Amino acid sequence: MYMDMDKYNVCVVTCRQGATTKEVHVERGTSLLRALRSMGIVLDAGCGGLGKCGRCKVMTDGILGRPSQIEMKHLGEELDEGWRLACQATVEGDVDVYVDILDVGGKARFVDVNGDAFGQISPSVVKEKIDIDLDDKGATSLRDLICSILGKPHLSFRPEALADISALLSDIGTICAYLVTIDDQCIAAFPENYDKSAYGFVCDLGTTTLSMALVDLSSGKVVSGYTKTNPQKSYGADVISRISAALSSEGLHEMRSVLLESISEMMRHCLKEAKVNKKDVFELLVLGNTVMEHIFWGISPKSFARSPYLPVFTDGLTSEASNFPGLLMHPLGRVRTVPAIARFVGGDMTALLFELMSLNPKLPSLVIDLGTNGEIGLVLNDAIFVTSAAAGPAFEGGAISCGMPATDGAIYALHWDEKYGLKPMVLGNTKPKGMCGSGIISALALFIRLGLIEESGRIRDPESIKDETLLSKIKIEDEKNERKIIIAEDVALTQWDIRQLQLAKGAIYAAVEILTEEAGLNADALNAIYLAGSFGSCLNPRDVMDIRLLPKAFKGEVVALGNGALKGGLRLLLKGRKAFEDVDPMLSKVRYVDIEERGFSQRFLASLFFR
């Protein structure tokens, strides 16, 4: 199965993932993980390929280099069966690889907003009908005549738009057309029998999960949504590992390419479901943490690799869709990112704050985006304190044995029935495939309440549990030296999962403590805490309190916002130029707090327990 030398310098790696087969030619000695990345195969390489997590395990058949000590430690006798760690194995000849389908994607169940949620809309993109008669007097050009009819004297025109308009001129000197304008520029014209609607996309670039919504800019209705695992997880689970992977120009190009391919794939799903032509899509608004926005634009995040962790830019950047050949939208449509705030607090937090302020929150209040790069805001009347904490991917289903995005088949809540036992609530009312973020938190909270998990986070020995009725309805098993609680067929919460959740909740708890102290507040002075995350609006506030994610002294209201960042992006898209102008005064109130300088490490360690 493996050998030291091979006479061929170019090897063929064939990957079989479900019904899909892909093939790539690589040089001898290439990392198997790198070969699979080049095919767009998503592996769970949470440690960034350093061999620490052991989660990039794949079945192989072919010629690979000798197993490393790291592989022997993680795999043991499984090596004889053909299992290898992709990050450690090197390709020394032709090899077949068999990979589980980890890249779960599907219809987004969290996109539950429509135009009514935003009130009056005024998007920057407008498609409006115009009737032109060249016999009208007083105009010196067709362009001037259009400006006069529309009442927009300062409207500029792309040459392509003028070409479209001229081509629509009838033999009797009239034009009946739909003109598409973005703010003060006309970019295209269509025949009068063409679809009168214009569409836009909003994309939330989460470190672990990508989420997208397609919205009708005329009505404000979300017509489709899609979510999937961020394929960059093959380069590491967190922001720091992504920075490390993107330090070289080659690495940056790879990471940007897989990201843009995924965005195009999500676009394709949304357009197909809504039966919309890509030529009718004129805007893509992208939001994410600062590192993700840098990678999206192809700008090296090298400046984040050392203190003081300064981004290259924080303002919102804009480009034409033609500069992104793979995007499914009109080539002259606009691609833009939401302005970021500071360091690792990006445009996703800007959009979330914008959404929160539109809801007239009960101040003072906290808003927390439960993602891999946990972003937290403390909103007062005259100031907004923000920070970020490396929470890890657990709240988004990453680094969790049965974690997945909030799509069909995901357990979003777990209930206890005294008669029947565990009752999983599943998106799409189908067979459980795994657990999304809210389901993971729900399961953890339930097992704490039932006494199955100790304050330390350890799953209790079944022998120590005296409630025989409880044990008859819930199975606790030990497999490969790891304990787990069975939830459904092929779905369980393991001891490893609980440790990852402890790290995530500890980081958030410690950062909240620091932020409230910086503002001179006690937790009992907060009127509300708003929770957001890509896992949707299924989060139960009681579950959040029971896992000790929030300060025990807090007595106010806990509100689940769902994907508040995505909703904020939709609000910005539908409110147009005026909304973006309103962002600047909001951001002028923001103060970034460096939690590392305020004893975060010590607080973090003290926040890991469930007490």
Coordinates of C-alpha atoms in Angstrom, one line a residue:
M1 CA 0.0 0.0 0.0
Y2 CA 3.0 2.3 0.5
M3 CA 6.6 2.4 -0.6
D4 CA 9.7 4.6 -0.3
M5 CA 10.4 5.3 -4.0
D6 CA 8.6 5.4 -7.3
K7 CA 10.1 5.9 -10.7
Y8 CA 7.4 8.2 -11.9
N9 CA 7.5 11.9 -11.1
V10 CA 3.8 12.6 -11.9
C11 CA 1.1 10.6 -10.1
V12 CA -2.6 10.3 -10.6
V13 CA -4.9 10.9 -7.6
T14 CA -8.4 9.7 -8.0
C15 CA -11.0 10.7 -5.4
R16 CA -14.4 9.1 -5.0
Q17 CA -16.9 11.0 -2.9
G18 CA -20.4 9.5 -3.1
A19 CA -21.3 9.2 -6.7
T20 CA -18.7 11.8 -7.8
T21 CA -15.3 10.9 -9.1
K22 CA -12.5 13.5 -9.6
E23 CA -9.0 13.1 -10.8
V24 CA -5.8 15.2 -10.6
H25 CA -2.2 14.9 -11.6
V26 CA 0.4 15.9 -9.0
E27 CA 4.1 15.7 -8.5
R28 CA 5.5 12.8 -6.5
G29 CA 5.9 13.8 -2.8
T30 CA 2.8 16.1 -2.9
S31 CA 0.7 16.1 0.3
L32 CA -2.5 14.1 -0.2
L33 CA -4.4 16.9 1.6
R34 CA -3.0 19.4 -1.0
A35 CA -4.0 17.1 -3.9
L36 CA -7.5 16.8 -2.6
R37 CA -7.8 20.6 -2.0
S38 CA -6.8 21.2 -5.6
M39 CA -9.9 19.1 -6.6
G40 CA -12.2 21.1 -4.4
I41 CA -12.7 18.2 -2.0
V42 CA -13.6 19.6 1.4
L43 CA -12.0 17.8 4.4
D44 CA -12.3 18.5 8.0
A45 CA -8.7 19.7 8.6
G46 CA -9.4 21.8 11.7
C47 CA -5.7 22.1 12.7
G48 CA -4.7 23.4 9.3
G49 CA -2.9 20.3 8.2
L50 CA -0.5 20.1 11.2
G51 CA -1.5 16.6 12.2
K52 CA -2.9 17.7 15.6
C53 CA -6.6 17.0 15.2
G54 CA -6.5 13.7 13.3
R55 CA -9.8 14.6 11.5
C56 CA -8.7 14.5 7.9
K57 CA -8.8 10.7 7.9
V58 CA -9.5 9.1 4.4
M59 CA -9.5 5.6 3.0
T60 CA -6.8 5.0 0.4
D61 CA -5.7 2.4 -2.0
G62 CA -2.4 3.0 -3.8
I63 CA 1.2 4.2 -3.4
L64 CA 1.8 6.6 -0.5
G65 CA 4.8 7.4 1.6
R66 CA 5.4 5.6 4.9
P67 CA 3.1 6.6 7.8
S68 CA 4.5 9.3 10.1
Q69 CA 4.6 8.9 13.9
I70 CA 1.6 11.3 14.0
E71 CA -0.4 8.9 11.8
M72 CA 0.6 5.9 13.9
K73 CA -0.6 7.7 17.0
H74 CA -4.0 8.7 15.6
L75 CA -4.8 5.7 13.5
G76 CA -2.9 2.7 15.0
E77 CA -4.2 -0.6 13.5
E78 CA -6.5 1.4 11.1
L79 CA -3.4 2.0 8.9
D80 CA -3.5 -1.7 7.9
E81 CA -7.0 -1.2 6.7
G82 CA -6.0 1.6 4.3
W83 CA -6.9 4.6 6.5
R84 CA -4.5 7.6 6.3
L85 CA -4.3 11.2 7.5
A86 CA -4.4 13.3 4.3
C87 CA -2.3 16.0 5.9
Q88 CA 0.5 13.5 6.7
A89 CA 0.4 11.1 3.7
T90 CA 2.5 12.0 0.6
V91 CA 1.6 10.8 -2.9
E92 CA 4.4 8.5 -4.2
G93 CA 2.5 6.9 -7.0
D94 CA -1.1 6.5 -8.4
V95 CA -3.6 6.4 -5.6
D96 CA -7.4 6.1 -5.1
V97 CA -9.0 8.0 -2.2
Y98 CA -12.4 7.5 -0.8
V99 CA -13.9 10.5 1.0
D100 CA -17.1 10.8 3.1
I101 CA -19.4 13.6 1.9
L102 CA -18.6 16.2 4.5
D103 CA -19.5 19.3 2.5
V104 CA -23.2 19.4 3.4
G105 CA -25.2 22.1 1.6
G106 CA -28.8 22.8 1.1
K107 CA -31.7 25.2 1.1
A108 CA -31.3 27.8 3.8
R109 CA -34.0 27.4 6.5
F110 CA -33.1 30.6 8.2
V111 CA -34.1 33.1 5.5
D112 CA -37.5 33.9 7.0
V113 CA -37.7 37.6 6.1
N114 CA -39.6 39.4 3.4
G115 CA -40.0 43.0 2.2
D116 CA -42.5 43.8 4.9
A117 CA -39.8 43.3 7.5
F118 CA -37.9 46.3 6.2
G119 CA -40.7 48.9 5.7
Q120 CA -40.3 51.2 2.7
I121 CA -37.5 50.1 0.5
S122 CA -35.3 52.1 -1.9
P123 CA -32.7 49.9 -3.4
S124 CA -29.8 51.3 -5.4
V125 CA -30.7 49.0 -8.3
V126 CA -33.8 50.1 -10.1
K127 CA -35.4 48.6 -13.3
E128 CA -37.9 51.0 -14.7
K129 CA -39.9 51.2 -17.9
I130 CA -39.5 54.1 -20.2
D131 CA -41.3 55.1 -23.5
I132 CA -39.3 57.3 -25.8
D133 CA -40.4 59.2 -28.9
L134 CA -37.6 60.7 -30.9
D135 CA -40.0 63.4 -32.2
D136 CA -40.0 65.0 -28.7
K137 CA -38.5 68.5 -29.0
G138 CA -35.8 70.2 -27.0
A139 CA -33.3 67.4 -26.5
T140 CA -29.9 67.5 -28.1
S141 CA -29.3 63.7 -27.7
L142 CA -31.1 60.5 -26.9
R143 CA -29.2 60.5 -23.6
D144 CA -30.5 64.0 -22.7
L145 CA -34.0 63.0 -23.7
I146 CA -33.9 60.0 -21.4
C147 CA -32.6 62.1 -18.5
S148 CA -35.4 64.6 -19.0
I149 CA -38.1 61.9 -19.1
L150 CA -36.7 60.2 -15.9
G151 CA -36.2 63.6 -14.2
K152 CA -32.5 62.6 -13.5
P153 CA -30.3 65.3 -15.1
H154 CA -27.1 63.9 -13.5
L155 CA -27.7 60.3 -14.7
S156 CA -24.6 58.8 -16.4
F157 CA -24.6 56.0 -18.9
R158 CA -22.3 53.1 -19.5
P159 CA -21.5 52.8 -23.2
E160 CA -22.9 49.3 -23.1
A161 CA -26.2 50.7 -21.9
L162 CA -26.3 53.3 -24.7
A163 CA -25.6 50.5 -27.2
D164 CA -28.6 48.5 -25.8
I165 CA -30.9 51.5 -26.0
S166 CA -29.8 52.3 -29.6
A167 CA -30.4 48.7 -30.7
L168 CA -34.0 48.9 -29.3
L169 CA -34.9 51.9 -31.5
S170 CA -37.9 50.9 -33.7
D171 CA -38.4 51.9 -37.4
I172 CA -40.9 54.6 -36.3
G173 CA -38.5 56.3 -34.0
T174 CA -39.8 55.0 -30.6
I175 CA -38.2 53.0 -27.8
C176 CA -40.1 50.9 -25.2
A177 CA -37.6 49.5 -22.8
Y178 CA -36.6 48.7 -19.2
L179 CA -33.6 50.7 -18.0
V180 CA -31.5 49.4 -15.2
T181 CA -29.7 52.0 -13.1
I182 CA -27.4 51.6 -10.1
D183 CA -27.6 54.9 -8.1
D184 CA -26.7 57.5 -10.7
Q185 CA -25.6 55.3 -13.6
C186 CA -27.5 53.4 -16.2
I187 CA -25.8 50.1 -17.0
A188 CA -28.2 48.2 -19.2
A189 CA -31.5 48.3 -21.2
F190 CA -33.9 45.4 -22.0
P191 CA -36.9 45.0 -24.3
E192 CA -40.3 45.9 -22.9
N193 CA -41.4 42.2 -22.9
Y194 CA -38.5 41.3 -20.6
D195 CA -38.8 40.4 -16.9
K196 CA -39.5 43.7 -15.1
S197 CA -37.9 42.5 -11.8
A198 CA -34.3 43.1 -10.7
Y199 CA -32.6 40.9 -8.2
G200 CA -29.7 41.0 -5.8
F201 CA -27.7 38.6 -3.7
V202 CA -26.5 38.9 -0.1
C203 CA -23.7 36.6 1.0
D204 CA -22.5 36.0 4.5
L205 CA -18.9 34.7 4.5
G206 CA -18.7 32.8 7.8
T207 CA -15.5 31.2 8.7
T208 CA -17.3 27.8 8.9
T209 CA -20.6 28.4 7.1
L210 CA -21.4 30.3 3.9
S211 CA -25.0 31.7 3.7
M212 CA -26.7 33.4 0.7
A213 CA -30.1 34.9 0.0
L214 CA -31.6 36.0 -3.3
V215 CA -34.0 38.9 -3.1
D216 CA -36.4 40.6 -5.5
L217 CA -35.3 44.2 -5.3
S218 CA -38.8 45.4 -6.5
S219 CA -40.8 43.8 -3.8
G220 CA -38.1 43.1 -1.1
K221 CA -39.1 39.5 -1.0
V222 CA -36.4 36.8 -0.4
V223 CA -37.1 34.3 -3.2
S224 CA -34.4 31.8 -2.4
G225 CA -31.6 31.0 0.1
Y226 CA -28.8 28.5 0.3
T227 CA -26.2 27.6 2.9
K228 CA -23.1 25.3 2.8
T229 CA -19.9 24.5 4.6
N230 CA -17.1 26.9 3.8
P231 CA -14.6 24.8 1.8
Q232 CA -11.7 26.7 3.4
K233 CA -12.1 24.4 6.4
S234 CA -9.6 22.2 4.6
Y235 CA -7.0 24.9 5.4
G236 CA -8.0 25.1 9.1
A237 CA -10.9 25.7 11.3
D238 CA -10.2 29.2 12.5
V239 CA -9.2 32.6 11.3
I240 CA -5.6 32.3 12.3
S241 CA -5.1 29.1 10.3
R242 CA -6.7 30.8 7.3
I243 CA -4.2 33.7 7.6
S244 CA -1.3 31.3 7.8
A245 CA -2.6 29.4 4.7
A246 CA -2.9 32.6 2.7
L247 CA 0.5 34.1 3.5
S248 CA 1.9 32.9 0.1
S249 CA 0.5 34.2 -3.1
E250 CA -0.2 30.6 -4.2
G251 CA -2.1 29.9 -1.0
L252 CA -4.1 33.1 -1.2
H253 CA -5.1 32.2 -4.8
E254 CA -6.2 28.7 -3.8
M255 CA -8.3 29.9 -0.9
R256 CA -9.9 32.7 -2.9
S257 CA -10.6 30.3 -5.8
V258 CA -12.4 27.7 -3.7
L259 CA -14.4 30.5 -2.0
L260 CA -15.5 32.0 -5.3
E261 CA -16.4 28.6 -6.6
S262 CA -18.7 28.0 -3.6
I263 CA -20.3 31.4 -4.0
S264 CA -21.0 30.6 -7.7
E265 CA -22.5 27.2 -6.7
M266 CA -24.8 28.8 -4.1
M267 CA -25.9 31.4 -6.7
R268 CA -26.7 28.5 -9.1
H269 CA -28.9 26.8 -6.6
C270 CA -30.8 30.0 -5.7
L271 CA -31.4 31.0 -9.3
K272 CA -32.6 27.5 -10.2
E273 CA -35.0 27.3 -7.3
A274 CA -36.4 30.8 -8.0
K275 CA -36.4 30.4 -11.8
V276 CA -34.4 33.7 -12.2
N277 CA -32.1 34.5 -15.1
K278 CA -28.6 35.5 -14.0
K279 CA -28.8 38.5 -16.3
D280 CA -31.5 39.9 -14.0
V281 CA -29.1 40.0 -11.0
F282 CA -27.4 43.3 -10.6
E283 CA -25.9 43.4 -7.2
L284 CA -24.0 41.2 -4.8
L285 CA -23.4 42.4 -1.3
V286 CA -20.8 40.5 0.7
L287 CA -20.1 40.6 4.4
G288 CA -17.8 38.7 6.6
N289 CA -15.0 39.2 9.2
T290 CA -12.1 41.2 8.0
V291 CA -9.9 38.2 7.0
M292 CA -12.7 36.7 4.9
E293 CA -13.3 40.0 3.1
H294 CA -9.6 40.3 2.4
I295 CA -9.5 36.8 0.9
F296 CA -12.7 37.5 -1.1
W297 CA -10.9 40.5 -2.8
G298 CA -7.7 38.6 -3.2
I299 CA -5.9 40.9 -0.8
S300 CA -3.3 39.2 1.4
P301 CA -4.2 39.1 5.1
K302 CA -0.4 39.1 5.9
S303 CA -0.9 42.3 8.1
F304 CA -3.1 40.2 10.5
A305 CA -0.2 37.8 11.2
R306 CA 1.5 40.0 13.7
S307 CA 0.6 42.7 16.3
P308 CA -1.1 45.1 16.0
Y309 CA -3.2 43.0 13.6
L310 CA -4.1 45.8 11.3
P311 CA -6.3 45.1 8.2
V312 CA -5.3 46.5 4.9
F313 CA -8.7 48.2 4.6
T314 CA -11.9 48.6 6.6
D315 CA -14.0 50.7 4.1
G316 CA -16.5 49.0 1.8
L317 CA -14.9 48.1 -1.6
T318 CA -16.8 48.0 -4.9
S319 CA -16.1 46.4 -8.2
E320 CA -18.0 45.2 -11.4
A321 CA -19.1 41.7 -11.7
S322 CA -17.1 41.3 -14.8
N323 CA -14.0 41.2 -12.6
F324 CA -15.4 38.0 -11.1
P325 CA -15.9 35.8 -14.2
G326 CA -17.5 32.9 -12.3
L327 CA -20.3 34.9 -10.6
L328 CA -23.8 34.3 -12.0
M329 CA -25.0 37.8 -12.5
H330 CA -25.0 40.6 -15.0
P331 CA -21.4 41.5 -16.0
L332 CA -22.0 45.2 -15.3
G333 CA -23.7 44.5 -11.9
R334 CA -22.1 45.7 -8.7
V335 CA -20.1 43.7 -6.3
R336 CA -19.5 45.3 -2.9
T337 CA -18.5 44.5 0.6
V338 CA -19.9 46.0 3.8
P339 CA -17.4 48.3 5.7
A340 CA -15.5 46.5 8.5
I341 CA -14.8 47.9 12.0
A342 CA -11.3 47.0 13.3
R343 CA -8.9 44.1 13.5
F344 CA -11.0 40.9 13.2
V345 CA -14.4 42.6 13.6
G346 CA -15.7 42.9 10.0
G347 CA -18.6 43.8 7.8
D348 CA -20.7 41.0 9.3
M349 CA -20.7 42.8 12.7
T350 CA -21.4 46.1 10.9
A351 CA -24.5 44.6 9.3
L352 CA -25.6 42.9 12.5
L353 CA -25.3 46.3 14.4
F354 CA -27.3 48.0 11.6
E355 CA -30.0 45.3 11.9
L356 CA -30.1 45.6 15.7
M357 CA -30.4 49.4 15.7
S358 CA -33.4 49.1 13.3
L359 CA -35.2 47.0 15.9
N360 CA -35.1 49.7 18.6
P361 CA -33.3 47.5 21.1
K362 CA -33.7 47.9 24.8
L363 CA -30.5 49.7 25.8
P364 CA -28.0 48.9 27.2
S365 CA -27.9 45.6 25.4
L366 CA -25.4 43.0 24.2
V367 CA -25.4 41.5 20.7
I368 CA -23.4 38.4 20.1
D369 CA -22.7 36.7 16.8
L370 CA -22.0 33.0 17.8
G371 CA -19.6 32.1 15.1
T372 CA -16.1 30.8 14.8
N373 CA -14.8 34.3 15.1
G374 CA -17.2 35.3 17.8
E375 CA -18.0 39.0 17.5
I376 CA -19.6 40.9 20.4
G377 CA -21.1 44.4 20.7
L378 CA -22.3 46.3 23.8
V379 CA -24.7 49.0 22.7
L380 CA -25.3 52.1 24.9
N381 CA -27.1 55.3 24.0
D382 CA -23.9 57.2 23.0
A383 CA -21.3 54.5 22.4
I384 CA -20.9 51.0 21.1
F385 CA -18.1 48.7 22.4
V386 CA -17.0 45.9 20.2
T387 CA -14.5 43.0 20.3
S388 CA -14.0 39.5 18.9
A389 CA -13.0 36.2 20.5
A390 CA -11.7 33.1 18.9
A391 CA -14.6 30.9 19.8
G392 CA -13.8 28.1 17.4
P393 CA -16.3 26.5 15.0
A394 CA -18.4 24.5 17.4
F395 CA -21.4 26.8 17.5
E396 CA -21.6 26.5 13.7
G397 CA -21.3 22.7 13.7
G398 CA -17.6 22.7 12.8
A399 CA -15.2 20.5 14.7
I400 CA -18.3 18.6 16.0
S401 CA -18.5 14.9 15.1
C402 CA -22.1 15.2 13.7
G403 CA -22.1 18.9 13.0
M404 CA -23.7 20.3 9.8
P405 CA -25.3 23.6 8.5
A406 CA -28.9 24.4 9.2
T407 CA -30.3 22.6 6.2
D408 CA -32.7 19.6 5.8
G409 CA -31.8 16.8 8.0
A410 CA -30.2 18.9 10.7
I411 CA -31.4 18.5 14.3
Y412 CA -32.2 22.0 15.4
A413 CA -33.5 21.2 18.9
L414 CA -33.6 18.2 21.3
H415 CA -36.5 17.6 23.7
W416 CA -37.0 15.2 26.5
D417 CA -40.2 13.1 26.8
E418 CA -40.6 11.3 30.1
K419 CA -42.4 8.4 28.3
Y420 CA -40.5 8.1 25.0
G421 CA -37.1 9.6 25.8
L422 CA -35.2 11.9 23.4
K423 CA -37.2 13.6 20.7
P424 CA -35.1 15.3 18.0
M425 CA -36.6 18.2 16.1
V426 CA -35.3 17.9 12.5
L427 CA -35.3 20.6 9.7
G428 CA -37.4 19.4 6.8
N429 CA -39.1 16.6 8.9
T430 CA -36.7 14.1 7.5
K431 CA -34.2 11.5 8.9
P432 CA -31.6 13.2 11.1
K433 CA -28.2 13.6 9.4
G434 CA -26.5 15.6 12.1
M435 CA -26.9 18.7 14.3
C436 CA -26.7 22.4 13.4
G437 CA -25.6 24.9 16.0
S438 CA -28.9 25.4 17.8
G439 CA -29.3 21.6 18.0
I440 CA -25.8 21.1 19.4
I441 CA -26.5 23.8 22.1
S442 CA -29.9 22.3 22.8
A443 CA -28.4 18.8 23.2
L444 CA -25.7 20.0 25.5
A445 CA -28.1 22.0 27.7
L446 CA -30.6 19.0 27.9
F447 CA -27.9 16.6 29.0
I448 CA -26.7 19.1 31.7
R449 CA -30.2 19.4 33.0
L450 CA -30.6 15.6 33.1
G451 CA -27.4 15.2 35.0
L452 CA -25.6 13.3 32.3
I453 CA -22.8 15.9 32.0
E454 CA -20.8 17.1 35.0
E455 CA -19.8 20.7 35.7
S456 CA -16.3 19.9 34.4
G457 CA -17.9 18.9 31.1
R458 CA -17.2 15.1 31.6
I459 CA -19.9 12.7 30.5
R460 CA -20.7 10.6 33.6
D461 CA -20.1 6.9 33.9
P462 CA -23.4 5.0 33.3
E463 CA -22.7 3.1 36.5
S464 CA -22.8 6.4 38.5
I465 CA -26.3 7.3 37.3
K466 CA -28.9 6.0 39.6
D467 CA -31.9 6.8 37.5
E468 CA -32.6 3.5 35.7
T469 CA -35.5 5.0 33.8
L470 CA -33.2 7.6 32.4
L471 CA -30.6 5.0 31.4
S472 CA -33.2 2.9 29.7
K473 CA -34.1 5.7 27.3
I474 CA -30.6 7.2 26.7
K475 CA -27.5 5.2 25.7
I476 CA -24.0 6.2 26.8
E477 CA -21.4 4.3 24.9
D478 CA -17.6 4.1 24.9
E479 CA -16.0 3.7 21.5
K480 CA -12.2 3.9 20.8
N481 CA -11.6 5.3 24.2
E482 CA -14.1 8.1 23.8
R483 CA -17.5 8.4 25.5
K484 CA -20.6 9.6 23.7
I485 CA -24.3 10.0 24.2
I486 CA -26.4 8.6 21.5
I487 CA -29.1 11.0 20.1
A488 CA -30.3 9.2 16.9
E489 CA -28.9 6.7 14.4
D490 CA -25.5 7.9 13.4
V491 CA -25.9 11.0 15.5
A492 CA -24.2 11.4 18.9
L493 CA -22.6 14.0 21.2
T494 CA -19.1 12.9 22.1
Q495 CA -16.7 13.9 24.8
W496 CA -14.6 15.7 22.2
D497 CA -17.7 17.7 21.0
I498 CA -18.3 18.8 24.6
R499 CA -14.7 20.0 25.0
Q500 CA -15.0 22.0 21.8
L501 CA -18.3 23.6 23.0
Q502 CA -16.6 24.4 26.3
L503 CA -13.8 26.3 24.5
A504 CA -16.4 28.2 22.5
K505 CA -18.6 29.2 25.3
G506 CA -15.7 30.0 27.6
A507 CA -14.3 32.5 25.0
I508 CA -17.6 34.2 24.6
Y509 CA -18.3 34.4 28.4
A510 CA -14.8 35.9 29.1
A511 CA -15.1 38.4 26.3
V512 CA -18.6 39.5 27.5
E513 CA -17.2 40.0 31.0
I514 CA -14.4 42.2 29.7
L515 CA -16.7 44.3 27.5
T516 CA -19.2 45.0 30.2
E517 CA -16.4 46.0 32.6
E518 CA -14.9 48.3 30.0
A519 CA -18.3 50.1 29.7
G520 CA -18.5 50.3 33.5
L521 CA -21.6 48.1 33.7
N522 CA -22.6 45.0 35.7
A523 CA -24.4 42.2 33.9
D524 CA -27.6 42.9 35.8
A525 CA -27.7 46.4 34.2
L526 CA -28.2 44.9 30.8
N527 CA -31.8 45.0 29.5
A528 CA -31.4 42.5 26.7
I529 CA -28.9 40.1 25.0
Y530 CA -29.4 39.5 21.3
L531 CA -28.0 36.3 19.9
A532 CA -27.2 35.8 16.2
G533 CA -25.7 33.0 14.2
S534 CA -25.8 31.2 10.9
F535 CA -27.7 28.3 12.5
G536 CA -30.9 30.3 12.4
S537 CA -33.7 31.5 14.7
C538 CA -34.2 28.1 16.4
L539 CA -32.0 28.9 19.4
N540 CA -33.7 28.5 22.7
P541 CA -32.7 31.2 25.2
R542 CA -33.1 28.8 28.1
D543 CA -30.5 26.5 26.5
V544 CA -28.0 29.3 26.2
M545 CA -28.4 30.2 29.9
D546 CA -28.1 26.5 31.0
I547 CA -24.7 26.0 29.3
R548 CA -23.5 29.1 31.1
L549 CA -22.8 31.0 28.0
L550 CA -24.0 34.3 29.6
P551 CA -23.3 35.9 33.0
K552 CA -25.5 34.4 35.7
A553 CA -26.2 37.9 37.1
F554 CA -28.0 38.8 33.8
K555 CA -31.8 39.0 34.4
G556 CA -33.0 40.6 31.2
E557 CA -34.5 39.3 28.0
V558 CA -32.6 36.9 25.6
V559 CA -33.7 37.3 22.0
A560 CA -32.6 35.0 19.1
L561 CA -32.1 37.0 15.9
G562 CA -31.3 34.1 13.6
N563 CA -28.7 35.1 11.0
G564 CA -28.8 38.8 12.0
A565 CA -25.8 39.7 9.9
L566 CA -27.4 38.3 6.8
K567 CA -30.7 40.1 7.6
G568 CA -28.7 43.3 8.2
G569 CA -27.1 42.8 4.8
L570 CA -30.6 42.4 3.2
R571 CA -31.7 45.6 4.9
L572 CA -28.7 47.5 3.5
L573 CA -29.3 46.1 0.1
L574 CA -33.0 47.1 0.1
K575 CA -32.5 50.5 1.7
G576 CA -29.8 51.4 -0.8
R577 CA -27.6 54.5 -0.7
K578 CA -29.3 56.1 2.2
A579 CA -28.7 53.0 4.4
F580 CA -25.0 53.0 3.6
E581 CA -24.8 56.7 4.5
D582 CA -26.4 55.9 7.9
V583 CA -23.7 53.3 8.6
D584 CA -21.0 56.0 8.9
P585 CA -22.5 57.8 11.9
M586 CA -23.2 54.5 13.6
L587 CA -19.6 53.4 13.2
S588 CA -18.4 56.7 14.5
K589 CA -19.7 55.6 17.9
V590 CA -17.8 52.3 17.9
R591 CA -14.9 51.7 20.3
Y592 CA -12.8 48.5 19.7
V593 CA -11.7 46.7 22.9
D594 CA -8.6 44.5 22.9
I595 CA -9.5 41.7 25.3
E596 CA -6.0 40.2 25.2
E597 CA -4.7 43.3 27.0
R598 CA -7.4 42.9 29.7
G599 CA -6.7 39.5 31.1
F600 CA -8.7 37.4 28.6
S601 CA -6.6 34.2 29.1
Q602 CA -7.2 34.0 32.8
R603 CA -10.9 34.7 32.5
F604 CA -11.2 32.2 29.7
L605 CA -9.8 29.3 31.8
A606 CA -12.2 30.2 34.6
S607 CA -15.2 30.2 32.2
L608 CA -14.9 26.7 30.9
F609 CA -17.1 25.0 33.6
F610 CA -20.8 24.6 33.4
R611 CA -21.6 26.4 36.6

